[in-house]
Structures are given as structure tokens and as C-alpha cells.
PDB file of C-alpha atoms in Angstrom:
ATOM      1  CA  MET A   1     -38.359 -42.257  -8.982  1.00 52.00           C
ATOM      2  CA  THR A   2     -36.332 -39.543 -11.361  1.00 51.00           C
ATOM      3  CA  SER A   3     -33.581 -38.214  -9.315  1.00 52.00           C
ATOM      4  CA  THR A   4     -31.660 -34.505 -10.356  1.00 51.00           C
ATOM      5  CA  PRO A   5     -28.645 -33.799 -11.105  1.00 53.00           C
ATOM      6  CA  HIS A   6     -26.733 -33.578  -8.044  1.00 55.00           C
ATOM      7  CA  SER A   7     -24.929 -29.857  -8.825  1.00 51.00           C
ATOM      8  CA  PRO A   8     -20.877 -29.293  -7.849  1.00 52.00           C
ATOM      9  CA  PRO A   9     -20.859 -26.732  -4.492  1.00 52.00           C
ATOM     10  CA  PRO A  10     -20.323 -23.166  -6.006  1.00 51.00           C
ATOM     11  CA  LEU A  11     -16.921 -21.904  -6.407  1.00 49.00           C
ATOM     12  CA  ARG A  12     -16.093 -19.270  -3.578  1.00 48.00           C
ATOM     13  CA  PRO A  13     -14.183 -16.625  -5.223  1.00 48.00           C
ATOM     14  CA  PRO A  14      -9.890 -17.450  -3.735  1.00 50.00           C
ATOM     15  CA  SER A  15      -9.462 -15.713  -0.328  1.00 53.00           C
ATOM     16  CA  PRO A  16      -7.508 -12.237  -1.180  1.00 72.00           C
ATOM     17  CA  LEU A  17      -3.854 -12.531  -0.455  1.00 84.00           C
ATOM     18  CA  PRO A  18      -2.778 -11.178   3.243  1.00 92.00           C
ATOM     19  CA  LEU A  19      -2.194  -6.608   2.679  1.00 94.00           C
ATOM     20  CA  ARG A  20       1.926  -6.306   3.202  1.00 95.00           C
ATOM     21  CA  LEU A  21       1.782  -3.473   5.419  1.00 96.00           C
ATOM     22  CA  ARG A  22       4.020  -3.254   8.024  1.00 94.00           C
ATOM     23  CA  LEU A  23       3.176   0.306  10.637  1.00 93.00           C
ATOM     24  CA  ALA A  24       5.853   2.296  12.310  1.00 90.00           C
ATOM     25  CA  PRO A  25       5.546   2.590  16.695  1.00 86.00           C
ATOM     26  CA  ARG A  26       3.140   5.733  17.179  1.00 74.00           C
ATOM     27  CA  ALA A  27       5.537   6.680  20.245  1.00 67.00           C
ATOM     28  CA  GLY A  28       8.654   8.841  19.780  1.00 61.00           C
ATOM     29  CA  GLY A  29       7.333  11.137  17.934  1.00 62.00           C
ATOM     30  CA  PRO A  30       7.079  12.554  14.493  1.00 64.00           C
ATOM     31  CA  ARG A  31       8.765  10.212  11.811  1.00 70.00           C
ATOM     32  CA  ALA A  32       9.195  11.019   8.008  1.00 82.00           C
ATOM     33  CA  ILE A  33       8.404   7.515   7.082  1.00 88.00           C
ATOM     34  CA  ASP A  34       4.974   6.542   9.114  1.00 92.00           C
ATOM     35  CA  GLY A  35       4.921   2.355   7.979  1.00 94.00           C
ATOM     36  CA  ALA A  36       6.560   0.281   4.636  1.00 96.00           C
ATOM     37  CA  TRP A  37       3.632  -1.192   1.775  1.00 96.00           C
ATOM     38  CA  TRP A  38       5.393  -3.746  -0.839  1.00 97.00           C
ATOM     39  CA  PRO A  39       2.184  -4.135  -2.942  1.00 97.00           C
ATOM     40  CA  ARG A  40       1.753  -6.932  -5.495  1.00 96.00           C
ATOM     41  CA  SER A  41       1.748  -4.333  -8.563  1.00 95.00           C
ATOM     42  CA  TYR A  42       1.813  -1.151  -9.057  1.00 94.00           C
ATOM     43  CA  ASP A  43      -2.101  -1.298 -10.467  1.00 93.00           C
ATOM     44  CA  LEU A  44      -3.714   1.337  -8.290  1.00 91.00           C
ATOM     45  CA  PRO A  45      -7.179   0.604  -8.402  1.00 91.00           C
ATOM     46  CA  ALA A  46      -5.807  -3.260  -7.922  1.00 92.00           C
ATOM     47  CA  GLU A  47      -4.110  -2.495  -5.020  1.00 94.00           C
ATOM     48  CA  LEU A  48      -4.838   0.740  -3.580  1.00 93.00           C
ATOM     49  CA  PRO A  49      -9.011  -1.213  -1.794  1.00 92.00           C
ATOM     50  CA  GLY A  50      -6.300  -3.641   0.031  1.00 93.00           C
ATOM     51  CA  LEU A  51      -3.959  -0.998   1.492  1.00 95.00           C
ATOM     52  CA  LEU A  52      -7.464   1.543   2.420  1.00 94.00           C
ATOM     53  CA  ALA A  53      -8.964  -1.830   4.178  1.00 92.00           C
ATOM     54  CA  GLY A  54      -5.948  -2.428   5.954  1.00 92.00           C
ATOM     55  CA  VAL A  55      -4.735   0.662   7.933  1.00 93.00           C
ATOM     56  CA  PRO A  56      -5.636   1.575  11.295  1.00 92.00           C
ATOM     57  CA  ALA A  57      -8.884   3.436  11.868  1.00 91.00           C
ATOM     58  CA  THR A  58      -8.071   5.881  13.723  1.00 91.00           C
ATOM     59  CA  TRP A  59      -5.969   7.368  10.816  1.00 91.00           C
ATOM     60  CA  GLY A  60      -9.868   8.198  10.145  1.00 92.00           C
ATOM     61  CA  ARG A  61     -11.072   8.582   6.896  1.00 93.00           C
ATOM     62  CA  ILE A  62      -8.702   8.362   4.096  1.00 95.00           C
ATOM     63  CA  ALA A  63     -10.106  11.415   1.485  1.00 96.00           C
ATOM     64  CA  SER A  64      -6.895  11.319  -0.659  1.00 96.00           C
ATOM     65  CA  VAL A  65      -4.223   9.774  -2.404  1.00 95.00           C
ATOM     66  CA  VAL A  66      -1.002  10.913  -3.687  1.00 94.00           C
ATOM     67  CA  VAL A  67       1.512   8.143  -5.368  1.00 93.00           C
ATOM     68  CA  SER A  68       4.047   8.476  -8.216  1.00 89.00           C
ATOM     69  CA  GLY A  69       2.762   9.204 -11.656  1.00 85.00           C
ATOM     70  CA  ALA A  70       5.531   8.077 -13.033  1.00 86.00           C
ATOM     71  CA  VAL A  71       5.447   4.607 -11.565  1.00 89.00           C
ATOM     72  CA  TRP A  72       1.618   4.094 -11.122  1.00 91.00           C
ATOM     73  CA  SER A  73      -0.663   2.626 -13.655  1.00 89.00           C
ATOM     74  CA  PRO A  74      -2.969   5.001 -14.759  1.00 88.00           C
ATOM     75  CA  ALA A  75      -6.403   4.766 -12.683  1.00 87.00           C
ATOM     76  CA  PRO A  76      -9.675   7.648 -12.788  1.00 90.00           C
ATOM     77  CA  ASP A  77      -8.874  11.051 -11.140  1.00 94.00           C
ATOM     78  CA  ARG A  78     -11.245   9.752  -8.068  1.00 95.00           C
ATOM     79  CA  MET A  79     -12.327   5.956  -7.406  1.00 92.00           C
ATOM     80  CA  VAL A  80     -14.344   3.961  -4.361  1.00 90.00           C
ATOM     81  CA  ALA A  81     -11.847   2.393  -2.468  1.00 82.00           C
ATOM     82  CA  ASP A  82     -12.472   0.128   0.658  1.00 73.00           C
ATOM     83  CA  GLY A  83     -16.056   1.593   0.780  1.00 80.00           C
ATOM     84  CA  ARG A  84     -15.681   5.292  -0.049  1.00 83.00           C
ATOM     85  CA  MET A  85     -14.766   7.676  -2.801  1.00 93.00           C
ATOM     86  CA  VAL A  86     -11.107   8.414  -2.652  1.00 95.00           C
ATOM     87  CA  ARG A  87      -8.866  11.201  -4.447  1.00 96.00           C
ATOM     88  CA  LEU A  88      -6.185  10.204  -6.473  1.00 95.00           C
ATOM     89  CA  ARG A  89      -3.285  12.404  -7.217  1.00 94.00           C
ATOM     90  CA  ARG A  90      -0.473  12.284  -8.610  1.00 92.00           C
ATOM     91  CA  SER A  91       2.958  13.143  -7.694  1.00 89.00           C
ATOM     92  CA  LEU A  92       5.861  13.256 -10.323  1.00 83.00           C
ATOM     93  CA  THR A  93       8.667  14.382  -7.654  1.00 79.00           C
ATOM     94  CA  ALA A  94      11.860  12.380  -6.852  1.00 66.00           C
ATOM     95  CA  THR A  95      10.873  10.625  -3.435  1.00 70.00           C
ATOM     96  CA  ALA A  96       7.184  10.377  -4.444  1.00 74.00           C
ATOM     97  CA  ALA A  97       8.501   6.909  -6.893  1.00 78.00           C
ATOM     98  CA  HIS A  98       9.030   5.274  -3.351  1.00 89.00           C
ATOM     99  CA  THR A  99       5.904   6.970  -1.460  1.00 92.00           C
ATOM    100  CA  VAL A 100       2.342   6.643  -0.954  1.00 95.00           C
ATOM    101  CA  VAL A 101       0.642   9.919   0.842  1.00 95.00           C
ATOM    102  CA  LEU A 102      -2.789   9.349   2.695  1.00 95.00           C
ATOM    103  CA  LEU A 103      -4.141  12.195   4.135  1.00 95.00           C
ATOM    104  CA  ALA A 104      -7.352  12.008   6.150  1.00 95.00           C
ATOM    105  CA  PRO A 105      -8.588  15.324   6.404  1.00 94.00           C
ATOM    106  CA  GLY A 106      -8.597  16.283  10.536  1.00 92.00           C
ATOM    107  CA  HIS A 107      -6.383  12.956  11.317  1.00 91.00           C
ATOM    108  CA  GLY A 108      -3.309  13.479   9.743  1.00 91.00           C
ATOM    109  CA  ARG A 109      -0.959  12.608   7.157  1.00 93.00           C
ATOM    110  CA  TRP A 110       0.747   9.454   6.415  1.00 93.00           C
ATOM    111  CA  ASP A 111       3.692   8.458   3.930  1.00 94.00           C
ATOM    112  CA  LEU A 112       4.725   4.984   3.444  1.00 95.00           C
ATOM    113  CA  LEU A 113       7.250   3.613   2.293  1.00 95.00           C
ATOM    114  CA  VAL A 114       6.428   1.663  -1.257  1.00 95.00           C
ATOM    115  CA  VAL A 115       8.623  -1.501  -1.319  1.00 96.00           C
ATOM    116  CA  PRO A 116       8.626  -2.311  -5.700  1.00 95.00           C
ATOM    117  CA  PRO A 117       6.801  -5.365  -6.085  1.00 96.00           C
ATOM    118  CA  ASP A 118       8.837  -6.900  -7.870  1.00 96.00           C
ATOM    119  CA  THR A 119      10.939  -7.440  -5.016  1.00 96.00           C
ATOM    120  CA  THR A 120      12.197 -11.095  -3.457  1.00 96.00           C
ATOM    121  CA  GLU A 121      10.853 -11.937  -0.227  1.00 95.00           C
ATOM    122  CA  GLU A 122      14.194 -11.592   0.972  1.00 96.00           C
ATOM    123  CA  ALA A 123      15.497  -8.138   0.157  1.00 96.00           C
ATOM    124  CA  ALA A 124      11.405  -6.898   1.434  1.00 95.00           C
ATOM    125  CA  LYS A 125      11.723  -8.051   4.695  1.00 93.00           C
ATOM    126  CA  PRO A 126      14.570  -6.271   5.840  1.00 93.00           C
ATOM    127  CA  ILE A 127      13.729  -3.039   3.605  1.00 94.00           C
ATOM    128  CA  MET A 128      10.171  -3.055   5.738  1.00 94.00           C
ATOM    129  CA  GLU A 129      11.469  -3.662   8.484  1.00 93.00           C
ATOM    130  CA  ARG A 130      14.169  -0.278   8.238  1.00 92.00           C
ATOM    131  CA  ALA A 131      11.891   1.435   7.484  1.00 90.00           C
ATOM    132  CA  THR A 132       9.627   0.580  10.576  1.00 88.00           C
ATOM    133  CA  GLY A 133      12.550   0.398  12.877  1.00 84.00           C
ATOM    134  CA  THR A 134      12.528   2.679  16.250  1.00 44.00           C
ATOM    135  CA  GLU A 135      14.599   4.996  14.267  1.00 44.00           C
ATOM    136  CA  SER A 136      13.811   7.747  11.233  1.00 42.00           C
ATOM    137  CA  VAL A 137      14.226   6.890   8.351  1.00 41.00           C
ATOM    138  CA  ALA A 138      13.923   9.113   6.115  1.00 41.00           C
ATOM    139  CA  VAL A 139      12.818   8.373   2.037  1.00 42.00           C
ATOM    140  CA  ALA A 140      16.129   9.451   0.879  1.00 38.00           C
ATOM    141  CA  ALA A 141      17.464   6.922   2.231  1.00 41.00           C
ATOM    142  CA  ALA A 142      14.807   4.576   2.496  1.00 43.00           C
ATOM    143  CA  SER A 143      14.648   4.901  -1.511  1.00 43.00           C
ATOM    144  CA  ARG A 144      18.285   3.898  -2.534  1.00 42.00           C
ATOM    145  CA  ALA A 145      17.507   0.471  -0.106  1.00 44.00           C
ATOM    146  CA  THR A 146      13.913   0.218  -2.512  1.00 44.00           C
ATOM    147  CA  SER A 147      16.718   1.201  -5.542  1.00 45.00           C
ATOM    148  CA  ARG A 148      19.289  -1.083  -5.065  1.00 45.00           C
ATOM    149  CA  ALA A 149      17.504  -3.813  -4.088  1.00 46.00           C
ATOM    150  CA  ARG A 150      15.728  -4.178  -7.404  1.00 44.00           C
ATOM    151  CA  SER A 151      18.599  -4.912  -8.639  1.00 46.00           C
TER     152      SER A 151
END
């Protein structure tokens, strides 16, 4: 009787890390910041699919994303993220370094504060809480908070 060698079970890829996204409540009218996102890197092709998979379905189909050209790593003008083609645009404005803008035709625009990836968890948590609190947070104030957290 011959026996076949027992092969180990196939390796499963590691489970993806949880999305670090906090959204502001929709009640209370328009806001300067709709939420806060704490990516793990500035590698847009690696980070964007997780972000788009985590935004509410009520936001509609995100067709375009605007990021800082000075901060995020180079990426193509278009990419497939969360099973959809997304147009990527870069901005060089002062506030763009600290925000990502998601655009869904017919649904709206959402501005998310970007907490720098190298921010410690201790510093990131209150930044995300302030950005999504019940009071409106101006981009400039949130940007100053992220700059201080990095130092």
C-alpha cells in the first residue's frame, strides 16, 4: 500500500487591516469636513480600494478622487478600485495635502480629512474625533492639528 504525502493546507492571505475611517453624522446641514481617514501609507493604489469599499452606499458610485499631488505617491490618472473605474486628480492647493475629495455624480462631494500615516494612534484618535464631532471643523483648523500631531 502506498501512501501519498500529506500536503499542508493552502495558505490564506492575511486578512486585510481594518479601514481607519470615521464619518461625521449627516444631520445638521453641510459641513466643511465629512469625515476623517487615516491611511497606512501615501500609496494611493494600495490605499484607495479599501477607502472606496468602506464608504456608505448612500454616497453613490465614487467616480473621481482628488488628492494632493505633493503628498501622495505617483499613480495613474485612472485606476480600478472596489470594482469600478475611478478618475484620479491631483491638486496643489494648501488644504489639499490634508484632504481627499470623493466625487459621485448626481450624489455629491465628500471631503475627508487625511490623518498622516505616520501619526501615532494616540495622536490620530482625537484628530479623527474632532474632525467628525458635532461642531463643524474648518479644513485649516484640522490641517493645523495634523501638522502638530506629526511633530
